[in-house]
Amino acid sequence: MKCKDVVKELADYLDEALDPTLRMSIEEHLGNCKDCRVVVDTTKQTIDIFCNSEPAPLSEPTRERLHQALIKRLRRRP
Ligand SMILES: [Zn+2]
């Protein structure tokens, strides 16, 4: 397995949708290749951030300001 093969299978690997044999080859490669470990870790972290971040709920004053701004903007239309 080469670095570019790891990258090619990365999405499936992180999805845990990979064939177990292929998965083992990747893990073996990761054990020997620091570059790929960095890539895998970084990608994993990025995915975690995306999956865990929910849109922040708007606080009442923010919502109010947004509302007012929208109303103003709508009124300006002909
Ligand atoms: Zn590699």
XYZ file of C-alpha atoms and ligand atoms in Angstrom:
79
model
C 0.000 0.000 0.000
C 1.267 3.449 -0.963
C 0.447 6.870 0.414
C -1.768 7.686 -2.530
C -3.752 4.485 -1.962
C -4.353 5.530 1.624
C -5.583 8.924 0.493
C -7.814 7.268 -2.115
C -9.487 5.059 0.488
C -9.462 7.681 3.216
C -13.129 8.634 3.074
C -14.280 5.019 3.260
C -11.712 4.286 5.933
C -13.000 7.095 8.125
C -16.573 6.061 7.396
C -15.631 2.578 8.545
C -17.179 1.360 5.322
C -14.014 -0.299 4.184
C -13.320 -3.913 3.437
C -11.563 -5.348 6.537
C -8.554 -6.501 4.521
C -8.115 -3.071 2.989
C -8.610 -1.517 6.380
C -5.828 -3.632 7.819
C -3.473 -2.632 5.009
C -4.207 1.015 5.722
C -3.642 0.605 9.431
C -0.408 -1.198 8.726
C 0.687 1.637 6.466
C -0.342 4.207 9.075
C 1.856 2.408 11.580
C 4.882 3.036 9.372
C 4.048 6.336 7.728
C 3.911 9.484 9.802
C 2.727 11.595 6.862
C -0.387 9.535 6.378
C -1.083 9.475 10.115
C -1.076 13.270 10.083
C -3.440 13.327 7.104
C -5.807 10.834 8.739
C -5.766 12.676 12.080
C -6.353 16.058 10.514
C -9.203 14.775 8.373
C -10.762 13.018 11.349
C -10.618 16.176 13.438
C -12.145 18.228 10.656
C -15.005 15.757 10.327
C -15.540 15.735 14.100
C -15.748 19.518 14.174
C -18.246 19.515 11.317
C -20.437 16.826 12.828
C -20.456 18.249 16.330
C -20.976 21.877 15.553
C -24.573 22.929 15.589
C -25.704 26.341 14.554
C -25.418 28.495 17.651
C -28.824 29.480 18.924
C -29.416 33.194 18.609
C -29.688 35.117 21.828
C -32.812 37.231 22.227
C -31.138 40.624 21.562
C -29.372 39.254 18.504
C -32.594 37.825 17.176
C -34.333 41.124 17.771
C -31.596 43.101 15.994
C -31.682 40.714 13.079
C -35.445 41.012 12.918
C -35.302 44.799 12.902
C -32.625 44.818 10.240
C -34.717 42.531 8.064
C -37.817 44.647 8.502
C -35.908 47.800 7.583
C -34.497 46.149 4.533
C -37.876 44.836 3.427
C -39.527 48.211 3.892
C -36.929 49.859 1.725
C -38.110 47.792 -1.203
C -40.531 49.473 -3.572
Zn 1.895 7.062 3.699
